[in-house]
Each structure stands twice: as structure tokens, then as C-alpha cells.
Amino acid sequence: MTTREIDNAAWPDARPRLSVLIPFHRNDPSDLIRRLDSEAAALAGAIELVLLDDGGGDAALTTRVAQRLARLALPARLVVLSQNVGRARGRNRLAAAARGRTFLFLDSDMRPDAPDFLQVWADLEAVQTPAVAIGGFSLLQAPDAPEFAVHRALAAASECIPAAVRARTPEKYVYTSNLMVRRDVFSAEAFDTGFSGWGWEDVEWGLRVARRHKVLHPDNPATHMGLDTVATLAAKYASSGANFARVAERHPEVRNWPGYRAARLLQRLPWPPAVTARLALKAAEEPRLPVRARAFALRLYRAAVYAGALP
């Protein structure tokens, strides 16, 4: 595998405290980095951007992003990999390229909800330098097209949680979509590269880190713009069963979570979980059903996938 690094003019002389780390794979992060750069003047060199093109193989996209970075006021580096290394290895690679004493992981399909989004993070980092902090995410700017209605309902119910609620069980709501972590903490506890497919590597990391460090939940959300159709989301769930089983094996507390209990209940039925999964997915894809019913069916599909993955 080959690696290229492309730096903009502001990169060499910068001495950032906070590195914003953004992986992308065949999707254009230009809108996000444009919005982040709008805060550059107020940040006075305290923040740098590091982006990872994770083996997307789209030369035109790589060129567009490099050209965008060249115009930024914020110091910025683009790391280009010739092969896809996945979510965990990609984030570890981003951290290796960063220079700040603290990292802010942002998914490329996030959009800050406030114009001082980076300033809030920079102030928190300067004053408290927390081990781990989760800003949360919302649906404030997300598309409300009918094909995304089921995902919107799922995210609103289980992921777009107010900071005060997240703080009650801080280890449970650790998402790399908007995550700040101190360099020394990440150096001791990197993402587990044994995960493959989609999902759960950030949750497992959060559970592991929360045993040793306090996890803060400030109210500094960004919008998750990348809502999926039922078919796309179901495909992600289908590839996440082994990851869920890996988390449950390593962290016994997961066995008290509703998703785990549902999976175990489905294992006790007289027919295989695959049958439940097939019927549930059919219901989730039925546009004539109410959105809430389709969202429940998709959660049932996910539980059936996990039932098939658990021993």
C-alpha cells in the first residue's frame, strides 16, 4: 500500500493544539471543510485539519479535495491511501499524521450546527483539556426526503440524544462522528483494528476508555447529513453482526442493553433468526406502513442479525 501526503501553505509553520481528523471514502468532504474554515480567523492557528482519503480510488475526487485544501486558511493535510484500510485503521492513521495535543474526530458527512462550533471545542480543549468529550449530533440540517424517513426516526430515537441525557450513561454514547480525545489517551487506547465491516468499533473504544477516564458530554452538536435508505442501512446492519458479537464478548455490560436482550430473545424462537430477519426487512421496506412501524421492523431486523452472530 502506498501513501501520499499533501499539505497546504499554512501547514508547515502551524503549531496547533487541536487536530480535526476527517476520514472519507468516495464521498466529498468539501462542504464540511469549507464550513470549518469559516472560523479560521478567530482560531488564530490553534486548529489544523487532517483528512484521510481511505483508498477511494477516485482520482478526480482526490484532486478536488486537494485543491480545496490549498485555498483554506486553516492548516491542512490530506493523506491519500492507495487501499482502503477501514474505519478503525483509518482513524488510527489519521492520528499518526496529526500534530495537536488533542484530536477531534469528525465524520465527513457531519455539518456543524453552530457558527462557532470549532471555537467551542477549542475553548474546552484550552480550559479543561478533557480526556474524552462527545459533542453529540442532531438532525437539524438533515434531509427530510421520504426515502430517509425511517433512518431519521431511528436516529432521533436512539442517537440524537441531549447532552444531559447522554451524561447519565456517558460510556454508552461514544460516537466518532463528533468526538474529542486527548492524544495521550488515544495513544494508550487506539481503535481495535480487529473490527471489520460496519459499526461498533467506536462503541467498543468508548466502553474501554470509560473504564479509565471521565467522558464529558458538552452540548456542541453537528448534524448527521448522511441519512440512508432502508436498503442501505440494512446492508450496514448485515455487515455489523460480528462486530456486535465482538463488543458483547469483551464488555459484559452490553448484555444489559435492549439490543442484546432482543437478540437473545430471538434466539429462543423455534425458527432461525434468519427467518425473522427476512420478514422484518420486508416490513421495513414497505412504504405503505407508518414510519414508526417500519423503524420498529428495521430494529427487529438488526436484532435478528445480531441473534445470528451471537454464540
XYZ file of C-alpha atoms in Angstrom:
311
model
C 0.000 0.000 0.000
C 1.278 3.456 -0.883
C 0.641 6.677 0.991
C 0.787 10.286 -0.184
C 0.602 13.390 1.989
C -0.451 16.749 0.534
C -0.069 19.860 2.731
C -1.421 23.339 2.142
C 0.633 26.509 2.526
C -0.486 27.109 6.119
C 0.618 23.662 7.317
C 4.423 23.914 7.781
C 4.513 26.841 10.220
C 1.387 25.990 12.266
C 1.610 24.913 15.914
C -1.915 23.622 16.557
C -3.311 22.461 19.893
C -6.262 20.650 18.314
C -6.236 18.438 15.202
C -9.554 17.852 13.421
C -9.423 14.373 11.861
C -11.778 13.610 8.963
C -11.790 10.272 7.103
C -13.656 9.900 3.825
C -14.192 7.153 1.287
C -15.684 8.050 -2.100
C -17.669 10.972 -0.685
C -16.722 14.622 -0.950
C -15.949 16.379 2.376
C -15.583 19.792 0.726
C -18.724 21.323 2.242
C -17.655 20.345 5.754
C -14.138 21.715 5.429
C -15.454 24.936 3.873
C -17.693 25.455 6.902
C -14.883 24.692 9.323
C -12.569 27.104 7.535
C -15.055 29.937 8.068
C -13.824 30.024 11.684
C -10.136 30.199 10.785
C -9.596 33.889 11.566
C -10.944 33.566 15.111
C -8.918 30.441 15.873
C -5.509 32.072 15.349
C -3.715 28.874 14.343
C -4.966 26.759 17.256
C -6.581 24.163 14.993
C -5.421 22.122 11.995
C -7.338 19.792 9.656
C -6.127 16.315 8.692
C -8.141 14.419 6.080
C -7.783 10.803 5.005
C -8.797 9.580 1.555
C -9.174 5.957 2.595
C -8.379 4.182 -0.656
C -11.367 5.568 -2.521
C -9.602 5.234 -5.863
C -11.346 8.336 -7.249
C -8.528 10.490 -8.617
C -10.883 13.329 -9.546
C -12.259 13.485 -6.000
C -8.765 13.429 -4.516
C -7.774 16.321 -6.774
C -10.865 18.347 -5.839
C -10.214 17.897 -2.131
C -6.526 18.785 -2.527
C -7.489 21.925 -4.437
C -9.995 22.843 -1.730
C -7.348 22.403 0.978
C -4.932 24.623 -0.958
C -7.405 27.502 -0.613
C -8.000 27.083 3.123
C -6.800 29.497 5.784
C -6.685 26.647 8.304
C -3.527 24.493 8.209
C -4.497 21.294 6.409
C -3.024 17.965 5.348
C -4.536 15.341 3.036
C -3.379 11.740 3.488
C -4.151 9.574 0.459
C -4.070 5.770 0.784
C -3.927 3.503 -2.239
C -6.022 0.824 -0.484
C -8.993 1.004 1.849
C -7.994 0.162 5.429
C -11.397 0.578 7.092
C -12.834 2.660 9.874
C -10.582 1.654 12.777
C -7.241 1.592 10.939
C -8.158 4.765 9.074
C -8.734 6.722 12.260
C -5.525 5.381 13.750
C -3.723 6.529 10.594
C -5.233 9.997 10.915
C -3.992 10.285 14.493
C -0.480 9.354 13.349
C -0.483 12.259 10.877
C -1.765 14.849 13.359
C 0.312 17.258 15.462
C -2.146 18.564 18.072
C -2.174 17.530 21.712
C -5.879 16.739 21.277
C -7.832 15.181 18.408
C -11.355 15.953 17.194
C -12.756 13.123 15.079
C -15.460 14.264 12.659
C -17.250 12.161 10.068
C -17.147 13.683 6.612
C -20.962 13.812 6.389
C -21.306 15.977 9.513
C -22.253 19.664 9.424
C -21.699 21.964 12.440
C -24.939 23.237 13.930
C -23.438 26.475 15.279
C -21.158 29.015 13.562
C -18.701 28.821 16.498
C -18.524 25.006 16.510
C -14.722 24.813 16.386
C -14.329 27.715 18.798
C -16.397 25.869 21.413
C -14.165 22.821 21.036
C -11.002 24.955 21.113
C -12.125 26.714 24.302
C -12.971 23.423 26.008
C -9.627 21.979 24.989
C -7.721 25.029 26.246
C -9.510 25.337 29.584
C -10.205 21.725 30.596
C -8.156 19.557 28.193
C -10.566 16.650 28.830
C -9.553 13.058 28.232
C -12.661 12.380 26.127
C -15.602 14.582 25.141
C -18.597 13.856 22.904
C -20.338 16.798 21.237
C -23.350 14.811 20.067
C -25.198 15.071 16.814
C -28.570 16.173 15.551
C -30.867 16.093 12.538
C -31.252 19.865 12.401
C -29.928 20.222 8.844
C -30.504 16.661 7.628
C -32.609 15.960 4.514
C -36.242 15.109 5.229
C -36.979 13.295 1.939
C -39.398 10.349 2.281
C -36.726 7.763 1.436
C -34.807 8.762 4.581
C -37.800 8.860 6.938
C -37.053 5.516 8.612
C -33.413 6.353 9.299
C -34.443 9.771 10.588
C -36.868 8.136 13.020
C -34.233 5.667 14.227
C -31.595 8.362 14.713
C -33.986 10.700 16.520
C -34.943 7.969 18.981
C -31.570 6.455 19.800
C -28.697 8.690 18.676
C -29.679 12.365 18.701
C -29.754 12.481 22.487
C -29.494 15.716 24.540
C -26.191 16.208 26.333
C -27.787 15.976 29.798
C -29.270 12.579 28.956
C -26.060 11.284 27.398
C -24.159 12.281 30.519
C -26.184 9.847 32.652
C -24.540 6.879 30.904
C -21.544 8.602 29.296
C -19.823 5.437 28.078
C -22.844 4.368 26.020
C -22.993 7.383 23.683
C -19.474 7.468 22.272
C -19.622 8.140 18.533
C -16.667 9.090 16.357
C -18.910 11.391 14.373
C -18.087 14.233 16.818
C -15.502 13.042 19.336
C -12.655 14.882 21.049
C -9.889 12.828 22.689
C -6.568 13.814 24.184
C -3.503 12.480 22.371
C -2.099 10.572 25.340
C -5.431 8.851 25.911
C -5.672 7.810 22.277
C -2.052 6.644 22.238
C -2.852 4.289 25.111
C -6.230 3.204 23.734
C -6.379 3.220 19.921
C -9.251 1.756 17.916
C -9.295 -2.029 17.740
C -8.261 -2.997 14.209
C -9.878 -6.407 14.616
C -13.208 -4.862 13.648
C -14.281 -5.155 10.016
C -17.412 -4.244 8.130
C -19.585 -1.532 9.632
C -20.047 -0.241 13.135
C -19.322 -0.811 16.825
C -15.592 -0.043 16.813
C -16.329 3.388 18.314
C -18.701 1.977 20.948
C -16.148 -0.657 21.960
C -13.471 2.031 22.187
C -15.749 4.178 24.335
C -16.506 1.357 26.752
C -12.811 0.585 27.074
C -11.715 4.187 27.595
C -14.528 4.992 30.055
C -13.082 2.459 32.485
C -10.013 4.670 32.927
C -11.124 8.201 32.053
C -14.025 10.553 32.600
C -16.141 11.048 29.465
C -17.654 14.522 29.105
C -20.771 15.310 27.071
C -20.756 19.011 26.166
C -23.615 20.408 24.114
C -21.845 21.108 20.804
C -23.676 19.034 18.188
C -23.262 18.647 14.460
C -25.862 17.372 12.015
C -25.555 13.886 10.587
C -26.249 14.619 6.923
C -25.675 11.070 5.669
C -29.086 9.545 6.232
C -29.590 6.214 4.442
C -32.429 4.414 2.766
C -33.772 1.271 4.406
C -31.858 -0.908 1.950
C -28.544 0.836 2.599
C -28.999 0.818 6.353
C -29.994 -2.846 6.323
C -26.829 -3.682 4.385
C -24.765 -1.917 7.045
C -26.541 -3.828 9.799
C -25.954 -7.082 7.918
C -22.196 -6.433 7.979
C -22.117 -5.471 11.663
C -23.172 -8.713 13.357
C -19.664 -9.999 14.029
C -18.651 -6.584 15.371
C -21.580 -6.562 17.793
C -20.670 -10.043 18.996
C -17.078 -8.893 19.497
C -18.210 -5.997 21.699
C -20.582 -8.196 23.718
C -17.832 -10.747 24.343
C -15.386 -8.118 25.601
C -17.790 -5.943 27.582
C -20.329 -7.793 29.765
C -22.283 -4.583 30.420
C -23.554 -4.729 26.832
C -25.652 -7.728 27.861
C -27.929 -5.338 29.742
C -28.616 -3.241 26.658
C -32.012 -3.622 24.922
C -30.456 -4.671 21.595
C -28.564 -7.546 23.189
C -31.593 -8.724 25.160
C -33.715 -8.621 21.997
C -31.143 -10.702 20.115
C -31.088 -13.338 22.859
C -34.888 -13.448 22.894
C -34.968 -14.054 19.141
C -32.527 -16.941 19.578
C -35.144 -18.721 21.695
C -37.786 -18.737 18.974
C -38.484 -22.074 17.257
C -37.273 -20.778 13.889
C -33.841 -19.441 12.895
C -33.065 -15.719 13.317
C -32.616 -15.511 9.544
C -36.345 -16.078 9.111
C -37.159 -13.211 11.450
C -34.625 -11.022 9.669
C -36.169 -11.714 6.274
C -39.724 -10.934 7.417
C -38.672 -7.857 9.378
C -36.757 -6.404 6.444
C -39.735 -6.912 4.167
C -41.887 -4.923 6.591
C -39.259 -2.189 6.943
C -39.176 -1.740 3.173
C -42.976 -1.498 2.855
C -43.757 2.184 2.134
C -47.459 1.789 2.951
C -46.710 1.114 6.617
C -46.347 4.008 9.083
C -42.792 5.222 9.567
C -42.780 4.201 13.236
C -43.797 0.660 12.307
C -41.102 0.471 9.636
C -38.497 1.766 12.095
C -39.516 -0.899 14.606
C -39.255 -3.549 11.891
C -35.749 -2.386 10.994
C -34.698 -2.542 14.642
C -36.111 -6.077 14.721
C -34.091 -6.911 11.600
C -30.940 -5.640 13.293
C -31.670 -7.698 16.416
C -32.169 -10.791 14.239
C -28.826 -10.182 12.529
C -27.168 -9.953 15.941
C -29.007 -13.060 17.135
C -27.434 -14.930 14.246
C -23.971 -13.601 15.142
C -24.018 -14.252 18.887
C -22.857 -17.688 20.066
